[in-house]
C-alpha cells in the first residue's frame, strides 16, 4: 500500500495479513461471513464486502445476540464455528473506510466457545425490500458457503469435507433484505 496516511497503510496491512492467515490456515476453514450466537446456536451470515453483513451483525447484537465475528466464520473439522472477535468495521454511506466499534460499546458480549451452526442467512441489502427468504437445500447451502470460502482453492479437500458438516443440521435461508434492524428479530425467531 502507498499513502501519506499511516492509518490507510496499516488498514491495508491488516487486511492483507488476515487474508494470508485465512488462505493458509491448516486447522480452520475461513468463510467470509458475520457470525452471532443466539441461545447457544450459531447464525452464520456469508457475504462479500459491502453486502451489509456487519450492519446486520450489529443489529443482531443490539437485539441480544452474542458477537462472534463480522469478518470470518472460522469452521473446524466438525463443522462448528469458533469466535473471531475484533471491533466491528462499520462503513458509512459516504466513506469506504470502516469505523471500528467495540461490541461492548453496542451493549453486546463476545462469545468464547465453539458452537454448532443452526442457521445460515445468505442475504444482501437493497433499500425498501421486504425480506422474504427462501429455504435452500443442504447442497445449495454448501455452495453458498463455498462461494465465500477464502481457503477453498488452497485446501479444497478440507473445505469440501467441512462445509457439508456445517449445513448438516442447519437451516439455510437466502433472500434480499431491507433495513437490518427490521429483520434482526425475525432472524432470531428462526433460531427460536
PDB file of C-alpha atoms in Angstrom, residues 18-128:
ATOM      1  CA  UNK A  18      -5.918 -11.568   7.655  1.00  0.00           C
ATOM      2  CA  UNK A  19      -6.336 -12.892   4.107  1.00  0.00           C
ATOM      3  CA  UNK A  20      -2.950 -14.622   4.266  1.00  0.00           C
ATOM      4  CA  UNK A  21      -3.836 -16.339   7.548  1.00  0.00           C
ATOM      5  CA  UNK A  22      -7.259 -17.301   6.139  1.00  0.00           C
ATOM      6  CA  UNK A  23      -5.742 -18.790   2.970  1.00  0.00           C
ATOM      7  CA  UNK A  24      -3.040 -20.807   4.697  1.00  0.00           C
ATOM      8  CA  UNK A  25      -4.763 -21.935   7.885  1.00  0.00           C
ATOM      9  CA  UNK A  26      -4.128 -25.671   8.380  1.00  0.00           C
ATOM     10  CA  UNK A  27      -6.828 -26.159  11.030  1.00  0.00           C
ATOM     11  CA  UNK A  28      -9.779 -23.963  10.053  1.00  0.00           C
ATOM     12  CA  UNK A  29     -11.917 -23.218   7.026  1.00  0.00           C
ATOM     13  CA  UNK A  30     -12.362 -19.447   6.750  1.00  0.00           C
ATOM     14  CA  UNK A  31     -15.679 -18.264   5.288  1.00  0.00           C
ATOM     15  CA  UNK A  32     -16.153 -14.549   4.669  1.00  0.00           C
ATOM     16  CA  UNK A  33     -19.148 -14.110   6.980  1.00  0.00           C
ATOM     17  CA  UNK A  34     -20.600 -12.453  10.023  1.00  0.00           C
ATOM     18  CA  UNK A  35     -21.397 -14.718  12.966  1.00  0.00           C
ATOM     19  CA  UNK A  36     -23.539 -14.322  16.079  1.00  0.00           C
ATOM     20  CA  UNK A  37     -24.901 -16.773  18.622  1.00  0.00           C
ATOM     21  CA  UNK A  38     -28.429 -16.996  19.979  1.00  0.00           C
ATOM     22  CA  UNK A  39     -29.386 -19.418  22.734  1.00  0.00           C
ATOM     23  CA  UNK A  40     -26.226 -21.464  22.256  1.00  0.00           C
ATOM     24  CA  UNK A  41     -26.628 -21.799  18.480  1.00  0.00           C
ATOM     25  CA  UNK A  42     -24.609 -20.026  15.796  1.00  0.00           C
ATOM     26  CA  UNK A  43     -26.044 -17.911  12.993  1.00  0.00           C
ATOM     27  CA  UNK A  44     -23.683 -17.515  10.035  1.00  0.00           C
ATOM     28  CA  UNK A  45     -24.194 -14.689   7.518  1.00  0.00           C
ATOM     29  CA  UNK A  46     -21.923 -15.266   4.493  1.00  0.00           C
ATOM     30  CA  UNK A  47     -21.356 -12.377   2.129  1.00  0.00           C
ATOM     31  CA  UNK A  48     -18.996 -10.178   0.206  1.00  0.00           C
ATOM     32  CA  UNK A  49     -17.661  -6.891   1.492  1.00  0.00           C
ATOM     33  CA  UNK A  50     -20.267  -4.114   1.230  1.00  0.00           C
ATOM     34  CA  UNK A  51     -23.163  -6.637   1.290  1.00  0.00           C
ATOM     35  CA  UNK A  52     -24.360  -5.438   4.711  1.00  0.00           C
ATOM     36  CA  UNK A  53     -23.082  -8.300   6.912  1.00  0.00           C
ATOM     37  CA  UNK A  54     -21.569  -6.056   9.566  1.00  0.00           C
ATOM     38  CA  UNK A  55     -24.665  -3.877   9.781  1.00  0.00           C
ATOM     39  CA  UNK A  56     -26.814  -6.971  10.243  1.00  0.00           C
ATOM     40  CA  UNK A  57     -24.414  -8.360  12.869  1.00  0.00           C
ATOM     41  CA  UNK A  58     -24.558  -5.010  14.694  1.00  0.00           C
ATOM     42  CA  UNK A  59     -28.369  -5.090  14.851  1.00  0.00           C
ATOM     43  CA  UNK A  60     -28.410  -8.747  15.922  1.00  0.00           C
ATOM     44  CA  UNK A  61     -26.012  -7.900  18.772  1.00  0.00           C
ATOM     45  CA  UNK A  62     -28.171  -4.939  19.754  1.00  0.00           C
ATOM     46  CA  UNK A  63     -31.158  -7.333  19.799  1.00  0.00           C
ATOM     47  CA  UNK A  64     -29.330  -9.554  22.308  1.00  0.00           C
ATOM     48  CA  UNK A  65     -27.251 -11.964  20.206  1.00  0.00           C
ATOM     49  CA  UNK A  66     -23.676 -12.780  21.228  1.00  0.00           C
ATOM     50  CA  UNK A  67     -20.981 -11.500  18.883  1.00  0.00           C
ATOM     51  CA  UNK A  68     -18.575 -13.925  17.214  1.00  0.00           C
ATOM     52  CA  UNK A  69     -17.341 -12.125  14.081  1.00  0.00           C
ATOM     53  CA  UNK A  70     -18.149  -9.646  11.365  1.00  0.00           C
ATOM     54  CA  UNK A  71     -15.353 -10.804   9.050  1.00  0.00           C
ATOM     55  CA  UNK A  72     -14.850 -14.575   9.073  1.00  0.00           C
ATOM     56  CA  UNK A  73     -16.627 -17.702  10.225  1.00  0.00           C
ATOM     57  CA  UNK A  74     -13.819 -19.985  11.433  1.00  0.00           C
ATOM     58  CA  UNK A  75     -15.012 -23.551  10.948  1.00  0.00           C
ATOM     59  CA  UNK A  76     -13.374 -26.630  12.432  1.00  0.00           C
ATOM     60  CA  UNK A  77     -13.466 -30.169  11.026  1.00  0.00           C
ATOM     61  CA  UNK A  78     -16.670 -30.939  12.968  1.00  0.00           C
ATOM     62  CA  UNK A  79     -18.374 -28.028  11.228  1.00  0.00           C
ATOM     63  CA  UNK A  80     -18.529 -25.895  14.385  1.00  0.00           C
ATOM     64  CA  UNK A  81     -17.813 -22.171  14.295  1.00  0.00           C
ATOM     65  CA  UNK A  82     -15.185 -20.502  16.501  1.00  0.00           C
ATOM     66  CA  UNK A  83     -15.063 -16.852  17.589  1.00  0.00           C
ATOM     67  CA  UNK A  84     -13.045 -14.363  15.549  1.00  0.00           C
ATOM     68  CA  UNK A  85     -13.634 -11.295  17.699  1.00  0.00           C
ATOM     69  CA  UNK A  86     -12.418  -7.895  16.632  1.00  0.00           C
ATOM     70  CA  UNK A  87     -14.009  -4.467  16.572  1.00  0.00           C
ATOM     71  CA  UNK A  88     -16.865  -4.253  14.085  1.00  0.00           C
ATOM     72  CA  UNK A  89     -15.889  -2.375  10.932  1.00  0.00           C
ATOM     73  CA  UNK A  90     -18.935  -0.233  10.158  1.00  0.00           C
ATOM     74  CA  UNK A  91     -18.924   1.875   6.994  1.00  0.00           C
ATOM     75  CA  UNK A  92     -20.981   4.980   6.437  1.00  0.00           C
ATOM     76  CA  UNK A  93     -22.663   5.599   3.098  1.00  0.00           C
ATOM     77  CA  UNK A  94     -20.202   8.360   2.226  1.00  0.00           C
ATOM     78  CA  UNK A  95     -16.969   6.529   3.132  1.00  0.00           C
ATOM     79  CA  UNK A  96     -15.354   3.244   2.159  1.00  0.00           C
ATOM     80  CA  UNK A  97     -13.213   3.342   5.313  1.00  0.00           C
ATOM     81  CA  UNK A  98     -14.705   1.352   8.153  1.00  0.00           C
ATOM     82  CA  UNK A  99     -15.106   2.901  11.579  1.00  0.00           C
ATOM     83  CA  UNK A 100     -14.032   0.425  14.288  1.00  0.00           C
ATOM     84  CA  UNK A 101     -16.614  -0.091  17.044  1.00  0.00           C
ATOM     85  CA  UNK A 102     -16.121  -2.394  20.013  1.00  0.00           C
ATOM     86  CA  UNK A 103     -19.025  -4.798  20.567  1.00  0.00           C
ATOM     87  CA  UNK A 104     -19.141  -3.748  24.236  1.00  0.00           C
ATOM     88  CA  UNK A 105     -19.895  -0.185  23.089  1.00  0.00           C
ATOM     89  CA  UNK A 106     -23.044  -1.592  21.460  1.00  0.00           C
ATOM     90  CA  UNK A 107     -24.080  -3.222  24.735  1.00  0.00           C
ATOM     91  CA  UNK A 108     -23.081  -6.650  23.454  1.00  0.00           C
ATOM     92  CA  UNK A 109     -20.936  -9.541  24.591  1.00  0.00           C
ATOM     93  CA  UNK A 110     -18.399 -11.665  22.723  1.00  0.00           C
ATOM     94  CA  UNK A 111     -18.633 -15.446  22.503  1.00  0.00           C
ATOM     95  CA  UNK A 112     -15.727 -17.571  23.629  1.00  0.00           C
ATOM     96  CA  UNK A 113     -16.508 -21.200  22.755  1.00  0.00           C
ATOM     97  CA  UNK A 114     -17.173 -23.054  19.500  1.00  0.00           C
ATOM     98  CA  UNK A 115     -20.805 -23.684  18.566  1.00  0.00           C
ATOM     99  CA  UNK A 116     -22.751 -25.757  16.054  1.00  0.00           C
ATOM    100  CA  UNK A 117     -24.258 -23.765  13.195  1.00  0.00           C
ATOM    101  CA  UNK A 118     -28.038 -23.663  13.390  1.00  0.00           C
ATOM    102  CA  UNK A 119     -28.896 -21.019  10.782  1.00  0.00           C
ATOM    103  CA  UNK A 120     -27.169 -19.709   7.655  1.00  0.00           C
ATOM    104  CA  UNK A 121     -28.574 -16.468   6.253  1.00  0.00           C
ATOM    105  CA  UNK A 122     -27.322 -15.544   2.789  1.00  0.00           C
ATOM    106  CA  UNK A 123     -28.562 -12.031   2.156  1.00  0.00           C
ATOM    107  CA  UNK A 124     -27.668  -8.669   0.678  1.00  0.00           C
ATOM    108  CA  UNK A 125     -29.124  -5.254   1.361  1.00  0.00           C
ATOM    109  CA  UNK A 126     -31.457  -3.440  -1.035  1.00  0.00           C
ATOM    110  CA  UNK A 127     -33.272  -0.361   0.242  1.00  0.00           C
ATOM    111  CA  UNK A 128     -37.044  -0.725   0.568  1.00  0.00           C
TER     112      UNK A 128
END
